[in-house]
Coordinates of C-alpha atoms in Angstrom, one line a residue:
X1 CA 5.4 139.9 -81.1
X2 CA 2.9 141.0 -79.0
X3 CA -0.4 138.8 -77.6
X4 CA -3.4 140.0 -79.1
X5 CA -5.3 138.7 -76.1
X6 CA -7.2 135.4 -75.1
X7 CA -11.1 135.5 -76.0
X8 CA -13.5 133.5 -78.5
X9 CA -13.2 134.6 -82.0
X10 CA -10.7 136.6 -84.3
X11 CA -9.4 139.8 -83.8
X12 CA -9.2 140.4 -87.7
X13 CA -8.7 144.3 -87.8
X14 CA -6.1 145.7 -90.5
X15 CA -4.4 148.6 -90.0
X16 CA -5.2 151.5 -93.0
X17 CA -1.8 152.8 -92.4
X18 CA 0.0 149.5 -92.2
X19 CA -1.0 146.9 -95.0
X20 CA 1.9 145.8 -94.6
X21 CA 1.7 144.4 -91.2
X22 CA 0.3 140.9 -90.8
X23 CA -3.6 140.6 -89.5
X24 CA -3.1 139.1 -86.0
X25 CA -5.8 136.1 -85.0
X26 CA -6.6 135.0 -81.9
X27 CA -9.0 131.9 -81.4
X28 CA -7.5 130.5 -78.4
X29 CA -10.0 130.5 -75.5
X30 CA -9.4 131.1 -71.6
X31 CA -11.6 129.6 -69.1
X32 CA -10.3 132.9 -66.9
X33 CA -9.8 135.9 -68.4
X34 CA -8.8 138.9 -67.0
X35 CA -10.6 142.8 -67.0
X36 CA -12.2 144.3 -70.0
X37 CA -12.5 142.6 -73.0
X38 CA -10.1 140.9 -76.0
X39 CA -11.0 143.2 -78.8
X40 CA -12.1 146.6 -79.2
X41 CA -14.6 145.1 -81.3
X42 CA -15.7 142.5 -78.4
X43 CA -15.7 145.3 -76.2
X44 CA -19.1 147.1 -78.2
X45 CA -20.7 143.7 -77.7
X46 CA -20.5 145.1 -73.4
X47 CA -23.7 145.8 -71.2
X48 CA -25.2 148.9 -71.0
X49 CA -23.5 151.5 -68.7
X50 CA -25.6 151.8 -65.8
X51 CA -23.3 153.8 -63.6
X52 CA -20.9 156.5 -64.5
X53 CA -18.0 157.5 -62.0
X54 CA -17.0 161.3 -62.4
X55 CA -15.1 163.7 -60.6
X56 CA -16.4 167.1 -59.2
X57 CA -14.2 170.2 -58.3
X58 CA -14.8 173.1 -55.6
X59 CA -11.5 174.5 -56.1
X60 CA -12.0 178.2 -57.5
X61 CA -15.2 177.8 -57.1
X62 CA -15.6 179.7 -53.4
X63 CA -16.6 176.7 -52.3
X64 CA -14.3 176.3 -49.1
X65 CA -15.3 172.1 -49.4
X66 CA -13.1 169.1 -51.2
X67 CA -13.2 167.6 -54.3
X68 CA -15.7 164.3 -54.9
X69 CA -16.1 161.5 -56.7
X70 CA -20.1 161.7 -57.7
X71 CA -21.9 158.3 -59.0
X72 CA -24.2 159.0 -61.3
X73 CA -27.2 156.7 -62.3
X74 CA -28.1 156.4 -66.6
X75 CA -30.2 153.1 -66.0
X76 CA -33.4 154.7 -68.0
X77 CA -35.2 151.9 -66.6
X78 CA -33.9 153.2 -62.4
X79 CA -36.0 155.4 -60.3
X80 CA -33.0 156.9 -59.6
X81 CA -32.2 157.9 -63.6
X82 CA -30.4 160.8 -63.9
X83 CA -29.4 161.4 -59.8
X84 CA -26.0 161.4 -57.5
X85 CA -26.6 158.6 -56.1
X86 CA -23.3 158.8 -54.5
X87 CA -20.9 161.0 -53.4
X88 CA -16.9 160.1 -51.8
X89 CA -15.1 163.3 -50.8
X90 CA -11.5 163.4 -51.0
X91 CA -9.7 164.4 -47.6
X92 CA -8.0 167.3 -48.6
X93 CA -9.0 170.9 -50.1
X94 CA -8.0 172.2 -53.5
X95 CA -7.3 168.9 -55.0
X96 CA -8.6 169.8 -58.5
X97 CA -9.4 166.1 -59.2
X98 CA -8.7 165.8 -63.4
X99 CA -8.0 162.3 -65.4
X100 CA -8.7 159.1 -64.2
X101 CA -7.3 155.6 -65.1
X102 CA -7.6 152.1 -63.8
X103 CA -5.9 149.5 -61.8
X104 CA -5.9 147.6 -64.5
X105 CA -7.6 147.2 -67.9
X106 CA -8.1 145.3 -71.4
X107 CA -4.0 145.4 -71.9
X108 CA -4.1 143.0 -69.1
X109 CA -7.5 140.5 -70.6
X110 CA -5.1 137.3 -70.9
X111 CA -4.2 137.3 -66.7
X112 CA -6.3 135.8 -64.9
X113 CA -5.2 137.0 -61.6
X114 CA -6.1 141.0 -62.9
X115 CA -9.2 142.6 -61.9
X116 CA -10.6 145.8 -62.5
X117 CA -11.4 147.0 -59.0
X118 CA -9.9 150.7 -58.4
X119 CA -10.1 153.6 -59.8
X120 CA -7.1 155.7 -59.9
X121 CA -7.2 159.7 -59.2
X122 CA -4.4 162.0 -60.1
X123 CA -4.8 165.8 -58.7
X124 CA -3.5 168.2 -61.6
X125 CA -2.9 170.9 -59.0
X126 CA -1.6 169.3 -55.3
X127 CA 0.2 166.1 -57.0
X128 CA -1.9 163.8 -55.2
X129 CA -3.1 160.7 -56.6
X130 CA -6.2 158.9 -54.8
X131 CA -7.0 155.3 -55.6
X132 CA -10.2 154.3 -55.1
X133 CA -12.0 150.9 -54.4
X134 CA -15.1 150.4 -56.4
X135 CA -15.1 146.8 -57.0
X136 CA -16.9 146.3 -53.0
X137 CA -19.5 148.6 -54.0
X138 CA -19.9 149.9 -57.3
X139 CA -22.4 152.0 -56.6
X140 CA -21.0 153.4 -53.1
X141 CA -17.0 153.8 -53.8
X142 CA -14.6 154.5 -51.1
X143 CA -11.6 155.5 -50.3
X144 CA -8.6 152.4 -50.9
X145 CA -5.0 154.5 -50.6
X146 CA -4.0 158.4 -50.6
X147 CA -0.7 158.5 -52.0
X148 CA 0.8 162.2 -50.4
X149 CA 2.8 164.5 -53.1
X150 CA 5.7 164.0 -51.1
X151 CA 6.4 160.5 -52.3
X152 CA 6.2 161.2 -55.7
X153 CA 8.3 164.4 -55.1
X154 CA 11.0 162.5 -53.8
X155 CA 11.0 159.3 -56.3
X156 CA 10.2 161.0 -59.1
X157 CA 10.6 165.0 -58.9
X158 CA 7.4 165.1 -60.7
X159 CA 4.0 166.9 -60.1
X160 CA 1.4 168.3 -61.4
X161 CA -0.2 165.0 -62.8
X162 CA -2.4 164.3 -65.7
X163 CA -3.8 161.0 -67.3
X164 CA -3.7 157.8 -66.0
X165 CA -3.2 154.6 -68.1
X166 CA -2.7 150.9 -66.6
X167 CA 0.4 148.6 -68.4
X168 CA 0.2 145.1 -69.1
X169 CA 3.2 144.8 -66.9
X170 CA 0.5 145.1 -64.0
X171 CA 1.7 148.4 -63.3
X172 CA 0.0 151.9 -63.4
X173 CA 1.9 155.0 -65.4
X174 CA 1.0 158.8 -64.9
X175 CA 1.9 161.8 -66.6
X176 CA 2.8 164.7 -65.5
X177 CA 3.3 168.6 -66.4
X178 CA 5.7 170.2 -64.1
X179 CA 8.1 169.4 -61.9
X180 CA 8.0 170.9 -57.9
X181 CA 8.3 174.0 -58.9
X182 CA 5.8 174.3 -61.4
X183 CA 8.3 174.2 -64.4
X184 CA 7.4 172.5 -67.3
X185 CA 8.6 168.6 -67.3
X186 CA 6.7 165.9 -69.0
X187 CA 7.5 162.5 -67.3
X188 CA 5.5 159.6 -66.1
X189 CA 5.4 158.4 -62.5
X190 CA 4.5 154.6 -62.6
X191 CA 2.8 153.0 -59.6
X192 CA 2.7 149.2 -58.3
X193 CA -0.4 147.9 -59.5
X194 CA -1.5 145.8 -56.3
X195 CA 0.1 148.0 -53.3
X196 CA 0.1 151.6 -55.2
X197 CA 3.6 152.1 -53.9
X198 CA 5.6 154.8 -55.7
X199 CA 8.3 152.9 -57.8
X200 CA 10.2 155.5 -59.8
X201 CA 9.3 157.0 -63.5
X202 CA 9.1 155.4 -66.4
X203 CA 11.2 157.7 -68.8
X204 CA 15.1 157.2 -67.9
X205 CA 16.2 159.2 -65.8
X206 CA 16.9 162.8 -66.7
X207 CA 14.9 161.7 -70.3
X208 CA 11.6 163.6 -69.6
X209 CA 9.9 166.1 -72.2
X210 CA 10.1 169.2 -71.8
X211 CA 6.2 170.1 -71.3
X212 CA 3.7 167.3 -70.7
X213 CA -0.2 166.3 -70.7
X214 CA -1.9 163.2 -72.3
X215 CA -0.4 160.0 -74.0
X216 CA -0.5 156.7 -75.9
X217 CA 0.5 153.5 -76.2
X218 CA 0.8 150.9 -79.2
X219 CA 3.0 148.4 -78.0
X220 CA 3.2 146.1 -81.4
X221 CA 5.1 149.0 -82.8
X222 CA 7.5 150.0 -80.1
X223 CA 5.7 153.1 -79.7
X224 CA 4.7 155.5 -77.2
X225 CA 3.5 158.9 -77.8
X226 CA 2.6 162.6 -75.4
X227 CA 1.4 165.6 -75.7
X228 CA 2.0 169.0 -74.3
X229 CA 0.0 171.7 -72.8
X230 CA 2.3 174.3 -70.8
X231 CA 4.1 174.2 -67.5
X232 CA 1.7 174.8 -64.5
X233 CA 3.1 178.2 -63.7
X234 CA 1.9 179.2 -66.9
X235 CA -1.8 177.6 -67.1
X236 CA -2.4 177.5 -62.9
X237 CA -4.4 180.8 -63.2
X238 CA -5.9 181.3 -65.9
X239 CA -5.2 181.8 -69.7
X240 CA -3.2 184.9 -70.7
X241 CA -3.0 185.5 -74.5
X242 CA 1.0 186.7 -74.0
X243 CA 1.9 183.3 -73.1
X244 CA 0.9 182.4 -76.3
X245 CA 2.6 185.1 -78.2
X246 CA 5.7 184.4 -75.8
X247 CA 5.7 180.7 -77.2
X248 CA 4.9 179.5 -73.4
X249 CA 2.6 177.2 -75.0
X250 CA 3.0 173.1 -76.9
X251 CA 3.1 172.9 -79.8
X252 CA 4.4 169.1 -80.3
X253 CA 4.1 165.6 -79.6
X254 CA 6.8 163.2 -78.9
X255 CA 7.5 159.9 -79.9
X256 CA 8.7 157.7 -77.3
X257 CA 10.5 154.1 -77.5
X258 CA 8.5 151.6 -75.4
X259 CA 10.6 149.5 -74.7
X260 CA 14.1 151.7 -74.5
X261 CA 11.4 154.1 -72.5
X262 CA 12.9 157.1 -74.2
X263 CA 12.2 160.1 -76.9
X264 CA 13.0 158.8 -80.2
X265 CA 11.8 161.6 -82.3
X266 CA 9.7 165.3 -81.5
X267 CA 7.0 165.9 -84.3
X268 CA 6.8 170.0 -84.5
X269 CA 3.1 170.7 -85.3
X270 CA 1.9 173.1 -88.3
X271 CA -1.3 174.3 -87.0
X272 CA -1.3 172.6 -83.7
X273 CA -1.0 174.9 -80.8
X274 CA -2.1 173.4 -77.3
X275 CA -2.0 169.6 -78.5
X276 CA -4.0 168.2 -75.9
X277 CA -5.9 164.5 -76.1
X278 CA -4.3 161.9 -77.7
X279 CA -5.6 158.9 -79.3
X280 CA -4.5 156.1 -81.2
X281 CA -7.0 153.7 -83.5
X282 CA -8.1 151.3 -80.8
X283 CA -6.9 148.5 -83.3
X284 CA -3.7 147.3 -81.6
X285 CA -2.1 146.5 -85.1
X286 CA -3.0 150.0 -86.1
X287 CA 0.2 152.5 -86.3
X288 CA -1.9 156.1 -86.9
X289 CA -4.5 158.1 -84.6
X290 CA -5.3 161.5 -84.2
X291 CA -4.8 164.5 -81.5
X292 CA -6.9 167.4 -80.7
X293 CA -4.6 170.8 -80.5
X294 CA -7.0 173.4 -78.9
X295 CA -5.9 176.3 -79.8
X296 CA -5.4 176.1 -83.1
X297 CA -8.7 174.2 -83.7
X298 CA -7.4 171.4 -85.2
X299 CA -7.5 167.6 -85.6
X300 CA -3.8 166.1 -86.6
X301 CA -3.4 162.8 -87.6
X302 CA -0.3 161.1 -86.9
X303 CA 1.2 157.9 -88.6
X304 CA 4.1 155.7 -89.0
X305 CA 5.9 156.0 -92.4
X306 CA 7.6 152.9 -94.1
X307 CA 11.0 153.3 -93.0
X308 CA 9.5 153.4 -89.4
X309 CA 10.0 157.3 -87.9
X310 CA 6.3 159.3 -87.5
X311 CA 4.9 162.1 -89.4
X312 CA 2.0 164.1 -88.5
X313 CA -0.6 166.0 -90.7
X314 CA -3.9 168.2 -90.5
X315 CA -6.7 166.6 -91.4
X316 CA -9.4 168.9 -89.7
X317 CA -9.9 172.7 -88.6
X318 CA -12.5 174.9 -87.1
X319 CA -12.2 178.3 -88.7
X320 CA -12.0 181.0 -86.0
X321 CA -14.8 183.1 -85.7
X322 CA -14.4 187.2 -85.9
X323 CA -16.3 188.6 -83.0
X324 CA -16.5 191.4 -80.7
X325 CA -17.3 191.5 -77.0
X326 CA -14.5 189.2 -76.0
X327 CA -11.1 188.7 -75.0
X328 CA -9.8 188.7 -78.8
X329 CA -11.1 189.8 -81.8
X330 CA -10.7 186.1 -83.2
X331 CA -12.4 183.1 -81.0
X332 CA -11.2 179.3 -81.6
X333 CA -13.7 176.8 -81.1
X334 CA -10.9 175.5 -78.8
X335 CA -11.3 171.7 -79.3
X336 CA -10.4 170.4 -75.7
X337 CA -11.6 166.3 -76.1
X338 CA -11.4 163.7 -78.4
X339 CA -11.8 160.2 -78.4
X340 CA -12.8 157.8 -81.0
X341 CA -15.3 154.6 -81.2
X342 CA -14.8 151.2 -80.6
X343 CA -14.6 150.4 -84.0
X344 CA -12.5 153.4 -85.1
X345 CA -15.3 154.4 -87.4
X346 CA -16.2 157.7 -86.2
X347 CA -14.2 160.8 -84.3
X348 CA -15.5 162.7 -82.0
X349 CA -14.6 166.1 -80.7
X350 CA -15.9 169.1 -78.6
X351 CA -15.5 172.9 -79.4
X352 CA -15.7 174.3 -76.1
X353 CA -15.6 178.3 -76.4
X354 CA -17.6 177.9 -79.8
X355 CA -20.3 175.1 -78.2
X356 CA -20.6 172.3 -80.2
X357 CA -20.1 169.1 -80.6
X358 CA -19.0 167.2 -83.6
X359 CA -18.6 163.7 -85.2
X360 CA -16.9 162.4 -88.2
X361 CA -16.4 159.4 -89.9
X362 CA -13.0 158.6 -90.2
X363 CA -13.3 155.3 -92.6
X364 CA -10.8 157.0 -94.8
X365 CA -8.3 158.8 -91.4
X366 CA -6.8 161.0 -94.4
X367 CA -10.3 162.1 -94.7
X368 CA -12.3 163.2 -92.3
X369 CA -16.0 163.5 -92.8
X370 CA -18.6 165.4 -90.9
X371 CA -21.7 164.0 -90.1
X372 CA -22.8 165.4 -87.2
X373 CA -23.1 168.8 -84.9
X374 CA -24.8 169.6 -82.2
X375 CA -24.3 172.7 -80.2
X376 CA -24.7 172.7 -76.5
X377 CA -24.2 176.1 -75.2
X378 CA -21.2 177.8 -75.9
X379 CA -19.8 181.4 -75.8
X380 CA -21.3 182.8 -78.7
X381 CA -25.3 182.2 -78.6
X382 CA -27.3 184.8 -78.7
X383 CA -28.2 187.1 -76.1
X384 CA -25.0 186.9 -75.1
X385 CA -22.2 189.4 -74.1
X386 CA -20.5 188.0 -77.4
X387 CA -21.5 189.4 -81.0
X388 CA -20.2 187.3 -84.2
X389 CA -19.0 189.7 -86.5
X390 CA -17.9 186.8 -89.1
X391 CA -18.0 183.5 -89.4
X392 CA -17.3 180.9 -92.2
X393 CA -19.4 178.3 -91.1
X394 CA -23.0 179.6 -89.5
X395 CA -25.3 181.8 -90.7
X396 CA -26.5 183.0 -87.2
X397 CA -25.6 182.5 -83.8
X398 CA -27.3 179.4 -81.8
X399 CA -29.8 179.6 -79.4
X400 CA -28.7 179.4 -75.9
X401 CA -29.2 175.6 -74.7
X402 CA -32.4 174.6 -72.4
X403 CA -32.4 171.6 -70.9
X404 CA -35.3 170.4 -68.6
X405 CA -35.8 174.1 -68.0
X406 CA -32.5 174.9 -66.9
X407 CA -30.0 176.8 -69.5
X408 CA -26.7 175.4 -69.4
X409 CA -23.8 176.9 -68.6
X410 CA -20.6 177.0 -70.4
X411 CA -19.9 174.3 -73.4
X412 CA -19.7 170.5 -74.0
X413 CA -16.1 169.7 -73.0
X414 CA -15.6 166.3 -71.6
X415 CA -16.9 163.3 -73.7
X416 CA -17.5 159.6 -73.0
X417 CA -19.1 157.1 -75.7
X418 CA -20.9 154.1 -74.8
X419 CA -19.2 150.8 -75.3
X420 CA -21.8 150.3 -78.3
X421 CA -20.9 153.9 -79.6
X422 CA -24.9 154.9 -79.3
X423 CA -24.7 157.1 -76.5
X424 CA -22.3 160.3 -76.1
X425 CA -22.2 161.7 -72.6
X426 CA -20.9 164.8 -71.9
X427 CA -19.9 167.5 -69.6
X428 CA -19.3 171.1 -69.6
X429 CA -16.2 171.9 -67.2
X430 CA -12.6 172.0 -68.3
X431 CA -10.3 173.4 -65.6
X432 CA -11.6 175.6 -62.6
X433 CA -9.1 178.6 -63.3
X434 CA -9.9 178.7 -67.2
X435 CA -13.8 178.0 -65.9
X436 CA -13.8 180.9 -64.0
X437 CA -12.3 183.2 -66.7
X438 CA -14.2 182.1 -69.8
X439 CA -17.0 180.9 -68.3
X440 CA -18.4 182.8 -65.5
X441 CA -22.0 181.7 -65.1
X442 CA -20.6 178.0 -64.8
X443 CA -18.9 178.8 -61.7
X444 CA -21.9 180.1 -60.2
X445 CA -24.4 177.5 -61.7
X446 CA -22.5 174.6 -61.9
X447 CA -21.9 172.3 -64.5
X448 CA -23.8 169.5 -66.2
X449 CA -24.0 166.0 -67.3
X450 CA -25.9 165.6 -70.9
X451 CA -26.6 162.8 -73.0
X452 CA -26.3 162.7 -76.8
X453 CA -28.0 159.9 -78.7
X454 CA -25.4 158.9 -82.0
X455 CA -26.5 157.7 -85.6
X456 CA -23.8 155.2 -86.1
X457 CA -25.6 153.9 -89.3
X458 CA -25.5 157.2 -90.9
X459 CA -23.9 159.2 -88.5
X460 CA -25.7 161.7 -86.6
X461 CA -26.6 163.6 -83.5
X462 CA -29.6 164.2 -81.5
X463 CA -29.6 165.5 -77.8
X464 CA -31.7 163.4 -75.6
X465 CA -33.9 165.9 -73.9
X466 CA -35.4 163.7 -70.8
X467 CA -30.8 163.3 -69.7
X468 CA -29.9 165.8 -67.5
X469 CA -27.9 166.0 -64.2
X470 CA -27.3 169.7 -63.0
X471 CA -24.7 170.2 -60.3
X472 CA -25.8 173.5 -59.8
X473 CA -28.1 171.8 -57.5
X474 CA -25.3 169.6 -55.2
X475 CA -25.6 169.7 -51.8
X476 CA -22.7 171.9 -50.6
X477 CA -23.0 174.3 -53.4
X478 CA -22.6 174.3 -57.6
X479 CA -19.6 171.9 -58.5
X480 CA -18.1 171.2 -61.8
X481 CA -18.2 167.8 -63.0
X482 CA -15.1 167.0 -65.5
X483 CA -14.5 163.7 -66.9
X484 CA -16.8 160.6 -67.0
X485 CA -15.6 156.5 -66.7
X486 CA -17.8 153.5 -66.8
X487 CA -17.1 150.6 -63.9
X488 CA -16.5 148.5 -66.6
X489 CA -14.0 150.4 -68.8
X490 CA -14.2 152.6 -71.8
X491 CA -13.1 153.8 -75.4
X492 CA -10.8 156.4 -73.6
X493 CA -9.4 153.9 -70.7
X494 CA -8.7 151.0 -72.3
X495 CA -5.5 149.6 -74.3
X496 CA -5.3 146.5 -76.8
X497 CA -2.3 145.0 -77.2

């Protein structure tokens, strides 16, 4: 059995999936506890963000200058609201800075000895993985450790890496989607959490996946599962519709055993084509969540059946929209993030060739329910090179975004949701190759940072109007700004266990 944590009250969540698992209480108190918080539900009870770490890419961008970390100020009540007030570059070109993780994080609440004090960078295209200190100075990072491809080539034969998730064991554990050579090859590197020294993978050796991206943990049912994008030869420059047809593209997820650390059972995916982010319900007794496939446009939600293998299932999908003036006659909303709220009452999603963003309420996971949509630019509003020809959910296109007087570029992609689930803030980047083909104008404007404000009484969305951070404006030249973390940990971070 697993520790729930140590913190003041009971953790009292029941898992929809599992009644029959036993409601897990934990009133014990600790005079020291460790980084983040001992529920998900004592984790909404958090301060206010009032800095946001996220990185910012030049690569493919003809910006000959490297990657950064930026520090953004969303104190409304700062003179500085809304501004870089930092910036750390990286020491090397072409980096294309992706995912970030932590040190360590709410998996690791009950030692006392664990602090949440680096920030951990993985490079999606040179392997590199920078570790950054921002427990000194929150608000002015800097560089902690560089930790050179090489090493990782030669413990691991991994690259190409992806998301970042601390372990309770103290250590860190990244994914990966190629090997050297750009082949597809889902493993997991796993770092020393103190010293950041390489220490092998995590899968048995030879056991990797064959494609990788994002992945999962649920430790109190023995369970770990990935997801699959394609091998980096295929997706390095851009999107080529063949690919697809050639079946160079995921289409499953795959169920690992935590503790044996291998594949246990591949889930094939009707309807999910590009399965990207991953998410289980933050409620550690919970044995269900749901994954984002991008392609396809739809939202599967994967569970544990009684006798203990997984099963997967659509719940959700964006119909295509007919057009003309594009690269196919048929556009997905291509649904590239997901994450869910604290209290794994709502879902939330973005459709980033389409332009919007959605939430639902997920009370009943079977279920799904929208309640709200917001579109922030997009490929299809009008006055645009793109005409709708048909579509089974508008009635007209949407008005290009203006924000502050300056029309944004590209659509939402990256999410982040406030500890309290009453902010959203997102981004409009998703890689600099696919940028660059689908998206133009954002290579030459630069991507933003905007702020949603959530209904979580009756659900809802409502752009803020007075949020906006434009790097088009940054001082070397227009960057694009990918995905956001708070100091203090977030819905898409942390792990209960």
């Amino acid at each position: 059995m697993y520790a729930a944590g140590c913190g003041e009250g009971a953790f009292i969540l029941q898992s929809v999936a599992q009644p029959m698992c036993p409601i897990v209480s934990t009133a014990a108190k600790c005079g020291n506890c460790g980084p983040g918080y001992s529920t998900p539900l004592e984790a909404m009870k958090g301060p206010r963000e009032e800095i946001v770490y996220l990185p910012c890419i030049y690569r493919n961008t003809g910006t000959e200058a490297p990657d950064y970390l930026a520090t953004v100020d969303v104190d409304p009540k700062s003179p500085q609201y809304c501004q870089v007030i930092h910036r750390l570059p990286m020491p090397n070109l072409k980096d294309e800075l992706h995912h970030s993780g932590w040190n360590t994080c709410s998996s690791c609440f009950s030692d006392s000895t664990k602090s949440r004090t680096k920030l951990v960078l993985p490079s999606l295209i040179s392997s590199r993985i920078y570790v950054v200190d921002v427990g000194s100075e929150p608000r002015a990072p800097k560089l902690h450790k560089v930790i050179e491809p090489k090493d990782i080539h030669a413990k691991c034969e991994l690259a190409f890496l992806h998301t970042s998730h601390c372990l309770a064991s103290g250590e860190v554990m990244i994914s990966s989607l190629g090997d050297l050579k750009g082949n597809g090859k889902g493993g997991f590197v796993l770092l020393d959490g103190e010293t950041f020294e390489v220490k092998g993978t995590w899968e048995r050796p030879g056991g990797a996946a064959p494609l990788g991206y994002d992945f999962w943990y649920q430790p109190r049912h023995n369970v770990m599962i990935s997801t699959e994008w394609a091998a980096p030869n295929v997706l390095r420059d851009g999107f080529n519709p063949a690919d697809v047809e050639a079946g160079l593209y995921g289409s499953h997820l795959y169920v690992w055993d935590w503790q044996r650390h291998e594949i246990v059972q591949t889930l094939s995916l009707k309807d999910g084509l590009i399965p990207l982010e991953i998410r289980f319900l933050h409620n550690p007794d919970a044995a269900q969540g749901f994954v984002g496939c991008a392609l396809s446009s739809t939202i599967q939600r994967f569970y544990k059946n009684e006798g203990g293998t997984w099963s997967v299932e659509k719940v959700i999908q964006v119909p295509p929209k007919k057009v003309k003036g594009w690269l196919l006659p048929e556009m997905p909303g291509l649904i590239t993030d997901i994450l869910l709220s604290l209290d794994d009452r709502f879902l939330y999603f973005s459709n980033w060739l389409h332009g919007d963003l959605r939430q639902y309420d997920i009370s009943d996971p079977q279920r799904p329910r929208l309640t709200g949509q917001l579109f922030l630019g997009g490929s299809i509003v009008k006055g645009g090179p793109v005409q709708v020809l048909e579509d089974q959910e508008l009635k007209s296109q949407p008005e290009p975004l203006v924000v502050k007087g300056k029309r944004v570029a590209g659509g939402p992609q990256m999410i982040q949701l406030s500890l309290d689930g009453k902010r959203l803030y997102v981004t409009t980047s998703l890689y600099s190759a696919w940028d660059k083909q689908f998206y133009p104008d954002l290579i030459r404007e630069g991507s933003v940072m905007l702020q949603v404000d959530v209904d979580t009484v009756k659900g809802g969305l409502k752009l803020n109007p007075n949020f906006l951070v434009d790097f088009g404006k940054e001082p070397l030249g227009p960057a694009l700004a990918h995905e956001l973390r708070y100091p203090g940990g977030d819905c898409s971070s942390d792990i209960w266990i």
